[in-house]
CSV table of C-alpha atoms in Angstrom, one decimal:
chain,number,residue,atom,x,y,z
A,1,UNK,CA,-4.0,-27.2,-14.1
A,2,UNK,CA,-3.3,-29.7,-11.3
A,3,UNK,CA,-5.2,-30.1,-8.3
A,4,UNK,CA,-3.7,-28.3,-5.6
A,5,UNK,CA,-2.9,-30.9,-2.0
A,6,UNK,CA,-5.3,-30.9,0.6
A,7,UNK,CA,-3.7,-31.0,3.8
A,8,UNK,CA,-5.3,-32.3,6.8
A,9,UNK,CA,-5.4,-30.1,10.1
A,10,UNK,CA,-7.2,-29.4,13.7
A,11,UNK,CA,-7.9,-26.9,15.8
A,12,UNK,CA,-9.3,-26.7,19.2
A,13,UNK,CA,-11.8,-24.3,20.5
A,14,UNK,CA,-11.2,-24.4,24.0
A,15,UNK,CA,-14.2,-23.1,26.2
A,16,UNK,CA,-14.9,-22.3,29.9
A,17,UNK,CA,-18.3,-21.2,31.0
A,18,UNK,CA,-19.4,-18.6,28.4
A,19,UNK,CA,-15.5,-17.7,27.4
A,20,UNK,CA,-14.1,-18.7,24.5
A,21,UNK,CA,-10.0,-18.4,23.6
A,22,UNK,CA,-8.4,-16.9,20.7
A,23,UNK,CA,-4.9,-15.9,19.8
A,24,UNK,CA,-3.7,-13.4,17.4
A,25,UNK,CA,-1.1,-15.0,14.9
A,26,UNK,CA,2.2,-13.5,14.7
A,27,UNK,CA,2.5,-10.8,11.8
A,28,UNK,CA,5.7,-12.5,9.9
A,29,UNK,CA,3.7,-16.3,9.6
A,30,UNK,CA,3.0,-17.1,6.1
A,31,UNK,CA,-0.3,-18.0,6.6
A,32,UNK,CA,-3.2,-15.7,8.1
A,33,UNK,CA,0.0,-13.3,9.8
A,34,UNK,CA,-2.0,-10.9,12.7
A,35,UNK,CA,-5.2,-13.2,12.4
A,36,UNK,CA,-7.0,-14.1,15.6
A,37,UNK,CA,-7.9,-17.6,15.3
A,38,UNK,CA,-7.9,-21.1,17.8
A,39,UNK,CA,-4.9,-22.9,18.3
A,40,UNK,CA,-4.3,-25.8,16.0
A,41,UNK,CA,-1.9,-26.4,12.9
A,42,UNK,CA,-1.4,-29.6,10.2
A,43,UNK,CA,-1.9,-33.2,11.2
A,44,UNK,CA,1.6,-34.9,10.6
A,45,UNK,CA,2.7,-38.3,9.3
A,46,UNK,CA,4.7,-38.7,12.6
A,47,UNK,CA,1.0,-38.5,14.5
A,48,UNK,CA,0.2,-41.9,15.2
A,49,UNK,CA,-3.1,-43.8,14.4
A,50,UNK,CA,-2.8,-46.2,17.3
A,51,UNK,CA,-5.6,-46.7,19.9
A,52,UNK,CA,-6.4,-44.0,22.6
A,53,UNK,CA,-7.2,-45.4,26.2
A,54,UNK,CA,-10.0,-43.4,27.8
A,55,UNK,CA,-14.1,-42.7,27.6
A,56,UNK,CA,-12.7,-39.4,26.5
A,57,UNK,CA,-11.4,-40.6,23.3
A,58,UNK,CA,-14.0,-43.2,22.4
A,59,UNK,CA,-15.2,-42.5,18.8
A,60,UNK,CA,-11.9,-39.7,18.1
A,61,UNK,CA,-9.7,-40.8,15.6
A,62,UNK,CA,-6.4,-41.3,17.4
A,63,UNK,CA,-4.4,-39.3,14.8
A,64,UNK,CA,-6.0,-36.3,14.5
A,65,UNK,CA,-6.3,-36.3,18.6
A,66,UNK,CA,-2.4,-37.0,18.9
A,67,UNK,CA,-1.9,-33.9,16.5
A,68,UNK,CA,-4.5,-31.8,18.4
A,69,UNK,CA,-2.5,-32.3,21.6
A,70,UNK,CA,1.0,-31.8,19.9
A,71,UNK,CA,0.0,-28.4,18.3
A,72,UNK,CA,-1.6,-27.2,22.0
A,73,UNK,CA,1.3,-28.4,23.5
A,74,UNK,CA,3.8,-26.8,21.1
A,75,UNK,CA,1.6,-23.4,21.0
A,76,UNK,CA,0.2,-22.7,24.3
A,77,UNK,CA,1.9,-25.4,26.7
A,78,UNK,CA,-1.6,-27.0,27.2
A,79,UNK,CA,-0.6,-30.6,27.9
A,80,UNK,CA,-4.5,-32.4,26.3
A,81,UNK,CA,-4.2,-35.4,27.4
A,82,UNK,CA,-2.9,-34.6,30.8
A,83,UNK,CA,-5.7,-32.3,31.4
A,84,UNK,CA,-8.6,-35.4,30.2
A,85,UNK,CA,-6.1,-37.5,32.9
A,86,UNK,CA,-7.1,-34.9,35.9
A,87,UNK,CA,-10.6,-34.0,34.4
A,88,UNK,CA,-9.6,-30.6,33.6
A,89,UNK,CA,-11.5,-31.4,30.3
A,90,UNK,CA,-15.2,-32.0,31.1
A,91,UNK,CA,-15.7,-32.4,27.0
A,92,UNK,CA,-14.0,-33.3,23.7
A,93,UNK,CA,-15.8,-33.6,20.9
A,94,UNK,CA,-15.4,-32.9,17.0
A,95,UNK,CA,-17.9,-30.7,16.2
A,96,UNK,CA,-17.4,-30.3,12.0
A,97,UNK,CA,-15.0,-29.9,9.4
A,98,UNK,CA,-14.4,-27.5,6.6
A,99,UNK,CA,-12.1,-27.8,3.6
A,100,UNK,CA,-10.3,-24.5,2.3
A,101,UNK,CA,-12.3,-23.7,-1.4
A,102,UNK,CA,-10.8,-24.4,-4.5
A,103,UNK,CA,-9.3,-21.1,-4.9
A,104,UNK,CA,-7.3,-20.7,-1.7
A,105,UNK,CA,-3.7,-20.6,-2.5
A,106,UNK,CA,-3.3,-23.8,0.4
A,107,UNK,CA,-5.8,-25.8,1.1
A,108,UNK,CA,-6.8,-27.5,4.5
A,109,UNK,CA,-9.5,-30.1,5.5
A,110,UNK,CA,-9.8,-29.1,9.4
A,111,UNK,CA,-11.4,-30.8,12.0
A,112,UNK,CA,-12.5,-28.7,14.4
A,113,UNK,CA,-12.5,-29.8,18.0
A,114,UNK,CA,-14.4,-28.2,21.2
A,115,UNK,CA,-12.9,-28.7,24.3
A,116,UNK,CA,-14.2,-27.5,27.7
A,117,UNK,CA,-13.0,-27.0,30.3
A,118,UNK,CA,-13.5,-27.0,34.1
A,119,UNK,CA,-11.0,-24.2,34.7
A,120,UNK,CA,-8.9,-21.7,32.5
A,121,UNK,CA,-5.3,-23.5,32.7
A,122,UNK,CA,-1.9,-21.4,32.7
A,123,UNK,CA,-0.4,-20.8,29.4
A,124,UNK,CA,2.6,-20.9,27.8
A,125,UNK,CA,2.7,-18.9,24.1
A,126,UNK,CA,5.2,-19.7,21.6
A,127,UNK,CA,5.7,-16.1,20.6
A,128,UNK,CA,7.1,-17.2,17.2
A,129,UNK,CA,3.5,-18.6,16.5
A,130,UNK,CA,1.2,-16.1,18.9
A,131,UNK,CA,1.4,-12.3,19.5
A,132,UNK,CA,-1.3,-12.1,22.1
A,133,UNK,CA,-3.6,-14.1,23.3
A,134,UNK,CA,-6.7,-13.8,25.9
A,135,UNK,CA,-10.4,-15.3,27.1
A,136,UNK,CA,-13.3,-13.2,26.2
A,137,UNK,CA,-16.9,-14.0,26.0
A,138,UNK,CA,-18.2,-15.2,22.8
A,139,UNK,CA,-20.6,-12.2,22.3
A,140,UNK,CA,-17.4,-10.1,23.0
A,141,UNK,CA,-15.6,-11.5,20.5
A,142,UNK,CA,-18.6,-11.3,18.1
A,143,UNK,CA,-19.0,-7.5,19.1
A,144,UNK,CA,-15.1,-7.2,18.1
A,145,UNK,CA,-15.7,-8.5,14.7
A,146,UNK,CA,-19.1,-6.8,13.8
A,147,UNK,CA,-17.3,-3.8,15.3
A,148,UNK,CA,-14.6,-4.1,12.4
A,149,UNK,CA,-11.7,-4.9,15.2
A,150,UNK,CA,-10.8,-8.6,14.8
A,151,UNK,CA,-9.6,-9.9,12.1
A,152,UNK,CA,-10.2,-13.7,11.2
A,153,UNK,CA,-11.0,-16.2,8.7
A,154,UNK,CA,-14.1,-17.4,7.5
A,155,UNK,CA,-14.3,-21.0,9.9
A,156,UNK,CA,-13.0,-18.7,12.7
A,157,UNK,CA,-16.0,-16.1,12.4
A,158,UNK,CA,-18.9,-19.0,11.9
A,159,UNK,CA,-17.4,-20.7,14.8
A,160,UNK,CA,-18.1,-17.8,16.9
A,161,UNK,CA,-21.5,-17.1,15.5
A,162,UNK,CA,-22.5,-20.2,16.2
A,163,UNK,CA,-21.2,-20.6,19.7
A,164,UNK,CA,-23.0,-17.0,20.4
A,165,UNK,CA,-26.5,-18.4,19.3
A,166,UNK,CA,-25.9,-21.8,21.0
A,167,UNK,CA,-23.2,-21.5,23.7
A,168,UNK,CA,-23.5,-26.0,23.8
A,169,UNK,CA,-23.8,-26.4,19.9
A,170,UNK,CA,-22.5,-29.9,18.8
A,171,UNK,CA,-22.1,-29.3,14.7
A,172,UNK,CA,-20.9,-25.9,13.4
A,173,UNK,CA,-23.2,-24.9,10.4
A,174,UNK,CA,-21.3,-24.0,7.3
A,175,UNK,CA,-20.6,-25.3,3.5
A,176,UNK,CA,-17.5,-26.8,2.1
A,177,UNK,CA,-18.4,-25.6,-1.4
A,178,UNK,CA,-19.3,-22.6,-3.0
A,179,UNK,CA,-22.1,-22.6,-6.0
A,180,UNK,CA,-20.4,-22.6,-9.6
A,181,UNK,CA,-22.4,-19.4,-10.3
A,182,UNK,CA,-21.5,-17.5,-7.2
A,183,UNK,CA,-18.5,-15.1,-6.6
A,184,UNK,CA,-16.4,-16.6,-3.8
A,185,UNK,CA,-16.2,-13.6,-0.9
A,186,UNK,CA,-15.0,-13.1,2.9
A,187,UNK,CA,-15.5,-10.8,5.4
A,188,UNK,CA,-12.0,-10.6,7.1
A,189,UNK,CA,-13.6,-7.5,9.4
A,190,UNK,CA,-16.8,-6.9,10.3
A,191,UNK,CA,-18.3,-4.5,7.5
A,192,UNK,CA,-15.9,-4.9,4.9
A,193,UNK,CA,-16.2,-8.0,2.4
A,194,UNK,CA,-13.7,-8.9,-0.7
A,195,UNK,CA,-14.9,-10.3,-3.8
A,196,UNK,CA,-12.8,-13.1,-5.5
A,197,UNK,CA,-13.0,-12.1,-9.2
A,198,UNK,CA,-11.2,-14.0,-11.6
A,199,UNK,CA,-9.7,-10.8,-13.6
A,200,UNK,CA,-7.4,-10.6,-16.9
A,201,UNK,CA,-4.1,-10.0,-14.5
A,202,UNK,CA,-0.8,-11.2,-14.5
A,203,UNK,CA,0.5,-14.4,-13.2
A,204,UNK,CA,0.7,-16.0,-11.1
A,205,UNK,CA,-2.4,-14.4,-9.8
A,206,UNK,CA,-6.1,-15.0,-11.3
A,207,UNK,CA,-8.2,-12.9,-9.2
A,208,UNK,CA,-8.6,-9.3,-8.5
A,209,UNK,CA,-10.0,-8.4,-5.2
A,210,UNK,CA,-13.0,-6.5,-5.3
A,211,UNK,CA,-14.0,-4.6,-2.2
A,212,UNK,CA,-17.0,-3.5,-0.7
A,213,UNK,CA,-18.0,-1.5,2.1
A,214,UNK,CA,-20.3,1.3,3.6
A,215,UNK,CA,-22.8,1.9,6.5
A,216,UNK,CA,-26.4,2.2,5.8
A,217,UNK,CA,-27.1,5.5,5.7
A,218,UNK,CA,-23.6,6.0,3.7
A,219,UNK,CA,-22.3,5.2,0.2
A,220,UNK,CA,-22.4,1.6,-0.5
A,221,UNK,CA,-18.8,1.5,-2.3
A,222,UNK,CA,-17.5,-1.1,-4.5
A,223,UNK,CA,-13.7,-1.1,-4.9
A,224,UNK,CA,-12.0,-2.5,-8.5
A,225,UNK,CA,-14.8,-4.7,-10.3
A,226,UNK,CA,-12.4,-6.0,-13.0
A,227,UNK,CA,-14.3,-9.5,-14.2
A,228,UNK,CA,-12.1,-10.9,-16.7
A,229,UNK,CA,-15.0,-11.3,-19.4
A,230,UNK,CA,-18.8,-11.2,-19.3
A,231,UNK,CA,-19.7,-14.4,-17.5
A,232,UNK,CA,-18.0,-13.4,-14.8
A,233,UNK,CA,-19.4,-10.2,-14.7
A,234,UNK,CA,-22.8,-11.0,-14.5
A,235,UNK,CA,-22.2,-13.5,-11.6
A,236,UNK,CA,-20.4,-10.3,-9.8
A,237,UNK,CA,-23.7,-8.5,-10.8
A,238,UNK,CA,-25.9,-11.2,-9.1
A,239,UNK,CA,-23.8,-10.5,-6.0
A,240,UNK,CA,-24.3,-6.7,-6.6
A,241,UNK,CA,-28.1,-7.2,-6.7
A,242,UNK,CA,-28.1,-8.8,-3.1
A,243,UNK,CA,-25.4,-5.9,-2.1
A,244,UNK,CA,-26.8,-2.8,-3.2
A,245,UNK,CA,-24.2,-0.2,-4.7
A,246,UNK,CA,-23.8,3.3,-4.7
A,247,UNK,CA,-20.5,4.6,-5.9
A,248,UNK,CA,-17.5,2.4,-7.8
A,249,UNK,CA,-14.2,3.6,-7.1
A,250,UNK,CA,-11.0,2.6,-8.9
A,251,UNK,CA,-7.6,2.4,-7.3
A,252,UNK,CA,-5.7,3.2,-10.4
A,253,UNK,CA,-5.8,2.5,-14.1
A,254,UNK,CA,-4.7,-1.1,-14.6
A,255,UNK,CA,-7.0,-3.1,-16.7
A,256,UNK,CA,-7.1,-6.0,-13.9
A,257,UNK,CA,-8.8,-2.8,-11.8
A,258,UNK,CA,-11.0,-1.4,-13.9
A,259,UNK,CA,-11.7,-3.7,-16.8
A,260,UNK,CA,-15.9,-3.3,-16.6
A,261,UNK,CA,-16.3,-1.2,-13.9
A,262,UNK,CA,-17.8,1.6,-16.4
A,263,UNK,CA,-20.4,-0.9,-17.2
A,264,UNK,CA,-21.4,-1.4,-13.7
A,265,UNK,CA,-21.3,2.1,-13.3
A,266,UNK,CA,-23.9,2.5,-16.4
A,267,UNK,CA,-26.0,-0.5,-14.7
A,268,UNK,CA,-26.5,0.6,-11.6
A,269,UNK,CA,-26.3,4.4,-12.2
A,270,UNK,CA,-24.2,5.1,-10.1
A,271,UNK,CA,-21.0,7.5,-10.3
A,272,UNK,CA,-17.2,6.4,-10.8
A,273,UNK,CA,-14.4,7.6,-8.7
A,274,UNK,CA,-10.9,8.0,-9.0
A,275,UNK,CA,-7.6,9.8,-9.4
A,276,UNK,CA,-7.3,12.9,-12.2
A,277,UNK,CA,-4.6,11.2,-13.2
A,278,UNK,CA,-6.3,7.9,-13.2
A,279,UNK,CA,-9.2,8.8,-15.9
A,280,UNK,CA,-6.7,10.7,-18.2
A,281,UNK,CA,-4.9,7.2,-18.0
A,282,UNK,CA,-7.9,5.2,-18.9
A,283,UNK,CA,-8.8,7.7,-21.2
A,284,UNK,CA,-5.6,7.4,-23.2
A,285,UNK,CA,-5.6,4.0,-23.5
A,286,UNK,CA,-9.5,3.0,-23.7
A,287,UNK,CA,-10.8,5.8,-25.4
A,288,UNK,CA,-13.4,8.8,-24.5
A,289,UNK,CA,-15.4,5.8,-25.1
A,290,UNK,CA,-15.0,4.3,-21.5
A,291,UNK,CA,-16.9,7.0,-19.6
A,292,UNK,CA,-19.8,8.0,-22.0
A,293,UNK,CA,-22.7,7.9,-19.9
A,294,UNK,CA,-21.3,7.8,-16.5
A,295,UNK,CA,-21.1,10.4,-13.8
A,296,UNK,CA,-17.2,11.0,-12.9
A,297,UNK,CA,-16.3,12.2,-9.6
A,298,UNK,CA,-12.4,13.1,-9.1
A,299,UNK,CA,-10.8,12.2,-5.9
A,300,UNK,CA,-7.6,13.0,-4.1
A,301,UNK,CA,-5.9,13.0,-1.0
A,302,UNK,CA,-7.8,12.9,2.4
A,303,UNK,CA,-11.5,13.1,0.3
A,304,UNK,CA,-14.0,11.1,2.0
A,305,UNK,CA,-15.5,8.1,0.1
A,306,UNK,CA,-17.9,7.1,2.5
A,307,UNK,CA,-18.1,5.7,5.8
A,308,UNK,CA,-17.5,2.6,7.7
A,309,UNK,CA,-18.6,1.7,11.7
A,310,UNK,CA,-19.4,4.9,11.7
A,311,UNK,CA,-15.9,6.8,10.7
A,312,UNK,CA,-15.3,8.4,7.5
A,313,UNK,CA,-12.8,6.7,4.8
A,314,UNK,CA,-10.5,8.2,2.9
A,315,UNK,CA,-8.4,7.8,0.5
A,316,UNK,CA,-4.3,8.3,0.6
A,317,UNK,CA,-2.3,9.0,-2.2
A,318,UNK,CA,0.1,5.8,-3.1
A,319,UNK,CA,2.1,6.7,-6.4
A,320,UNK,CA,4.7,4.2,-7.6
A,321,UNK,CA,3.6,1.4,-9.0
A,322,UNK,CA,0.9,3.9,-10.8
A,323,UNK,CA,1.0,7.7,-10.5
A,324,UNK,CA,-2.7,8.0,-9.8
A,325,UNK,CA,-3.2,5.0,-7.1
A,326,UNK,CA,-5.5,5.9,-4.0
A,327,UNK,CA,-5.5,4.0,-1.0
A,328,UNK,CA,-8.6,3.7,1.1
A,329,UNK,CA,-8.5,3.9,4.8
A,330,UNK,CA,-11.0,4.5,7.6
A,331,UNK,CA,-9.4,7.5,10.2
A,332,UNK,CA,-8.9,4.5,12.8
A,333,UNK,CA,-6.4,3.3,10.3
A,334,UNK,CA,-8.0,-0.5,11.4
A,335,UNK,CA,-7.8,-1.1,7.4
A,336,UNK,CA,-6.0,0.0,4.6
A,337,UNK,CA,-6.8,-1.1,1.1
A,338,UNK,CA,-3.4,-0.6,-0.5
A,339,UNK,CA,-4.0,-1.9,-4.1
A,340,UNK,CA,-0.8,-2.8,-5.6
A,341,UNK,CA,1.8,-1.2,-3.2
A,342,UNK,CA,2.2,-5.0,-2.5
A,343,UNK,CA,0.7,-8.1,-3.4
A,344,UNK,CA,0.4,-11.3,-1.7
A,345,UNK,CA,0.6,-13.1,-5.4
A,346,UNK,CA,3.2,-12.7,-7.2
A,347,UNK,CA,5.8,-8.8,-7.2
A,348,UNK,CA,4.7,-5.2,-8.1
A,349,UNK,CA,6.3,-4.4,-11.3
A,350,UNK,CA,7.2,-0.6,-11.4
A,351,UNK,CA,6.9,0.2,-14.5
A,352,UNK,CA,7.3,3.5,-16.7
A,353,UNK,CA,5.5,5.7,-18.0
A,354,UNK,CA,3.3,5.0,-14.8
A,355,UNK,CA,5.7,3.6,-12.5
A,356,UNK,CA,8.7,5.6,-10.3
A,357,UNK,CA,10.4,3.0,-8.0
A,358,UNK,CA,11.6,6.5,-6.1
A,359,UNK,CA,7.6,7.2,-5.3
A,360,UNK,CA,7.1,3.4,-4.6
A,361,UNK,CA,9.7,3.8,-2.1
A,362,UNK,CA,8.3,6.5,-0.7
A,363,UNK,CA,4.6,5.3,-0.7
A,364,UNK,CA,5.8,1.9,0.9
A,365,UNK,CA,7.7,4.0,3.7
A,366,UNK,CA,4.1,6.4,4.0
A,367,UNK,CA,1.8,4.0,4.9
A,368,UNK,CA,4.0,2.0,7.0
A,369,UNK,CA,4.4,5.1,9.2
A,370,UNK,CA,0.4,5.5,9.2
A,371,UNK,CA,0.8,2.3,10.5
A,372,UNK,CA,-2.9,0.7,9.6
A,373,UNK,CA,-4.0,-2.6,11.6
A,374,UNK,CA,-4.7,-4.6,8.6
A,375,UNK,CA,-2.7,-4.4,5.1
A,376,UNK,CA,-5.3,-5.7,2.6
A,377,UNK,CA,-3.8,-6.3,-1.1
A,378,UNK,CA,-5.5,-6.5,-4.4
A,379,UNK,CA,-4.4,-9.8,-5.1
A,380,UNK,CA,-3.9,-12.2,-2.2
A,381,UNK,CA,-5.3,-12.4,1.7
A,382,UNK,CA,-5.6,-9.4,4.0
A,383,UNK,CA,-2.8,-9.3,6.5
A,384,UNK,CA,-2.2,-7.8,9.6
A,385,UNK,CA,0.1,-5.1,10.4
A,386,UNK,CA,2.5,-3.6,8.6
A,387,UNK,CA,5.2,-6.6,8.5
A,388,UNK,CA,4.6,-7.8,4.6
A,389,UNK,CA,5.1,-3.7,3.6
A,390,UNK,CA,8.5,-3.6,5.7
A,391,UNK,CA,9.7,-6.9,4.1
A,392,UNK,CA,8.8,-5.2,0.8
A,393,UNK,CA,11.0,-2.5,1.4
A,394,UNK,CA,13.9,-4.4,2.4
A,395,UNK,CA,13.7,-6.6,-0.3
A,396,UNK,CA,13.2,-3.5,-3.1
A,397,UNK,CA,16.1,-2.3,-1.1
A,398,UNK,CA,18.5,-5.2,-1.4
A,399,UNK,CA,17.3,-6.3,-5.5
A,400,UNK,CA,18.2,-2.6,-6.0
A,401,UNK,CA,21.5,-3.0,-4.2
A,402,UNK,CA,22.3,-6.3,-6.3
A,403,UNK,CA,21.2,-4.3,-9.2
A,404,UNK,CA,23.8,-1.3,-8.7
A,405,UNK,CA,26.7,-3.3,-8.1
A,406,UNK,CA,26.4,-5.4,-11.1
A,407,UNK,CA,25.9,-2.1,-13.3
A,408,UNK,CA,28.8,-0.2,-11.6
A,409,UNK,CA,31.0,-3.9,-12.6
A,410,UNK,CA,29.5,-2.9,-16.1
A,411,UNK,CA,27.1,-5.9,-16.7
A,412,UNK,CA,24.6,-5.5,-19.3
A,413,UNK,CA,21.3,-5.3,-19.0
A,414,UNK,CA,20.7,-9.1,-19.8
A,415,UNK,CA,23.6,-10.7,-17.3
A,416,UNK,CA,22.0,-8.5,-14.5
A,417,UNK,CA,18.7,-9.9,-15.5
A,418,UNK,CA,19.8,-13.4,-15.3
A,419,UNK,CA,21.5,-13.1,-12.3
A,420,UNK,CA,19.4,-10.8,-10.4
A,421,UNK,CA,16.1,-12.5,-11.6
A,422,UNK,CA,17.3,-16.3,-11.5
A,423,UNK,CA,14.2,-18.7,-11.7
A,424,UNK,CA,11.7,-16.1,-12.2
A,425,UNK,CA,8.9,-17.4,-14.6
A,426,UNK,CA,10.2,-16.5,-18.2
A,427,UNK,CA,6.9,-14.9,-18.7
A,428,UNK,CA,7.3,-12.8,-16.3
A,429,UNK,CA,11.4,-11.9,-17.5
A,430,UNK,CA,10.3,-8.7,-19.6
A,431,UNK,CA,8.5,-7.3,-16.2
A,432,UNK,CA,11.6,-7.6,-14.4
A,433,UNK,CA,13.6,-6.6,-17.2
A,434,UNK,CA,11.3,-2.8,-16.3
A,435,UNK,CA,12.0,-3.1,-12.6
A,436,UNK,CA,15.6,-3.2,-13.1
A,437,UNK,CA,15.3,0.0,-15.7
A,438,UNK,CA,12.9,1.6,-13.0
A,439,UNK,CA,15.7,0.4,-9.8
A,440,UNK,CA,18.5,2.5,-12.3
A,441,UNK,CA,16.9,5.5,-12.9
A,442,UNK,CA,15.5,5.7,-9.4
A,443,UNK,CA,19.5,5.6,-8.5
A,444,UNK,CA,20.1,8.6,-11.4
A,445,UNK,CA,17.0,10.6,-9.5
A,446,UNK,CA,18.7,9.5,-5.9
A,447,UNK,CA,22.4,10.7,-7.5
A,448,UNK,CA,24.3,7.6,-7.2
A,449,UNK,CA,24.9,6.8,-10.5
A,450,UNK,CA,24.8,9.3,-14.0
């Protein structure tokens, strides 16, 4: 497989006193959409590696200080260099970099860059980049994230840690590798982390996201172990032995979601949760087999898994992509763990016996009316707000318009196929060959067409 680019990029925490300043990333961005993180963005070719004048800029590599004052200026009309001219800025200083791990989708090697500051300036937000943006105390914005109400990104959260223990720290304490026998995970909130296991699902994805979360005092709950074979297993079982685990629950039956979890279960002695419909799934196609030995608990709509800053979760029915998929949720809807409703690898296929694209439909439409804060997909980041589900929707909505109109010109199933599904991976042709079968009998069910 080819290397994936590493693209060079900067960021600027800008500080005053004991305030610190984040902005919240607008929901439709590709990248980290409703994340709260420091302004900052790639390093260009166009940014110029010529000579800064200045004490200020003694030692700073001219380019990556040219394209820390473009993205400032572009994002929150903060003129940099301006602002060292007047001595608004009392110090600049690179204080470490982090590359993105090798199995990030894109991969950055940031610089990141404190800048203080005598006074908070006036800003300007590009509200196609920003939502919201404010100053708050470091240990406020610490409390937000241990309190599971900011979401951010690994760098983001260490930056603030460290800025909390040592309000004039010069070099931000992290890693830019992870161990070849660990199990890559981040903390997006406070109090729930995600697992990166590699998993036998489809492509273009290669990892299943594995959840865990719980309060002391509460069930520790694990969330879709899936390893794809039994190396990676035990390195997700040397995670589990620093974790603790109480209860594994299974969103639905796919073997990327399940695939080992009754092993863990049997390991750990602890029970395995899911749907009815869910084990008579498994049961079906793995065999009594799969649950000899472990304690099965059935779950359903509104029952409480456990709970998390000290509210219960639940789970929320999802059917559509599988009849028996279970959403978890926390009552402050700050989270929801919506399995493969979307993914931000790849499509959902919808799939009989299984799939309905009628209940997908409607399960898209439910838990964008819940409205949670945070969308978090079993393949792909978490994501803020509800944006990614309504673009789902519309886009189901339009392939199943494209769909109708070539069967009502009387098509056949493989012209609509190659027209509707034009440059799709030919692995993945048969897939969409079901969505379109599932998109035409959801229109019989809907009584457009007979």
């Amino acid at each position: 497989m080819a290397q994936r680019p590493i693209f060079d990029a900067v960021t600027a925490m800008l500080v005053h006193g004991a305030d610190l300043f984040l902005a919240q990333r607008h929901f439709a961005l590709p990248a980290f959409p409703g994340y709260h993180a420091f302004p900052g963005g790639k390093v260009d070719k166009a940014d110029s590696a010529d000579a800064l004048p200045g004490a200020m800029f003694e030692g700073q590599e001219p380019r990556l200080i040219r394209a820390l004052a473009r993205e400032l200026r572009e994002e929150i009309g903060f003129d940099l260099f301006a602002a060292v001219a007047s001595g608004l800025v009392t110090q600049l200083a690179c204080i470490g970099e982090i590359t993105t791990p090798a199995f990030a989708p894109l991969r950055f090697r940031t610089w990141f860059y404190k800048v203080v500051l005598a006074d908070k300036p006036a800003m300007e937000l590009d509200l196609r980049e920003s939502l919201t943006a404010e100053w708050l105390s470091v240990r406020e914005w610490r409390q937000r994230y241990e309190g599971g109400r900011l979401l951010v990104a690994p760098p983001t959260r260490i930056a603030i840690e460290a800025m909390d223990a040592d309000l004039h720290c010069v070099t931000l304490p992290w890693l830019d590798h992870i161990a070849e026998d660990d199990i890559p995970w981040v903390e997006p909130l406070g109090g729930l982390k995600i697992l990166l296991v590699r998993s036998n699902t489809l492509p273009p994805a290669t990892h299943t996201n594995v959840f865990w979360f719980g309060d002391a005092g509460s069930p520790r709950v694990l969330v879709d172990p899936s390893p794809a074979d039994r190396s990676e297993l035990e390195r997700v079982c040397r995670r589990l032995d620093e974790l603790g685990v109480d209860l594994v629950f299974l969103t639905h039956h796919h073997p990327d979601h399940r695939e080992y979890a009754d092993e863990i279960a049997r390991r750990y002695r602890v029970p395995l949760a899911m749907s009815a419909d869910t084990r008579a799934r498994i049961e079906a196609r793995a065999g009594a087999k799969y649950f000899e030995g472990v304690d099965v608990r059935l779950v359903a709509e509104d029952d409480e898994l456990t709970r998390w800053q000290g509210e219960p979760v639940r789970v929320v029915a999802v059917p559509g992509h599988d009849e028996g998929q279970l959403a978890p949720m926390p009552d402050s809807k700050a989270w929801c763990i919506v399995g493969d409703l979307i993914q931000g690898v790849g499509t959902v296929v919808i799939a009989p016996p299984e799939g309905n694209m009628r209940k997908y439909f409607d399960s898209l439409k439910k838990i964008i009316a819940l409205d949670p804060g945070v969308i978090i997909p079993s393949h792909g980041l978490a994501l803020g707000g509800t944006h990614f589900l309504q673009q789902a929707l519309k886009h189901r909505e339009l392939r199943e318009q494209e769909i109708y109109t070539r069967y009502s010109a009387g098509m056949p199933e493989d012209q609509i196929l190659s027209e509707v599904y034009k440059g799709v991976d030919p692995r993945l042709l048969p897939l969409a060959r079901l969505n379109i079968r599932s998109h035409l009998e959801k229109l019989r069910e809907d009584g457009v067409i007979a």
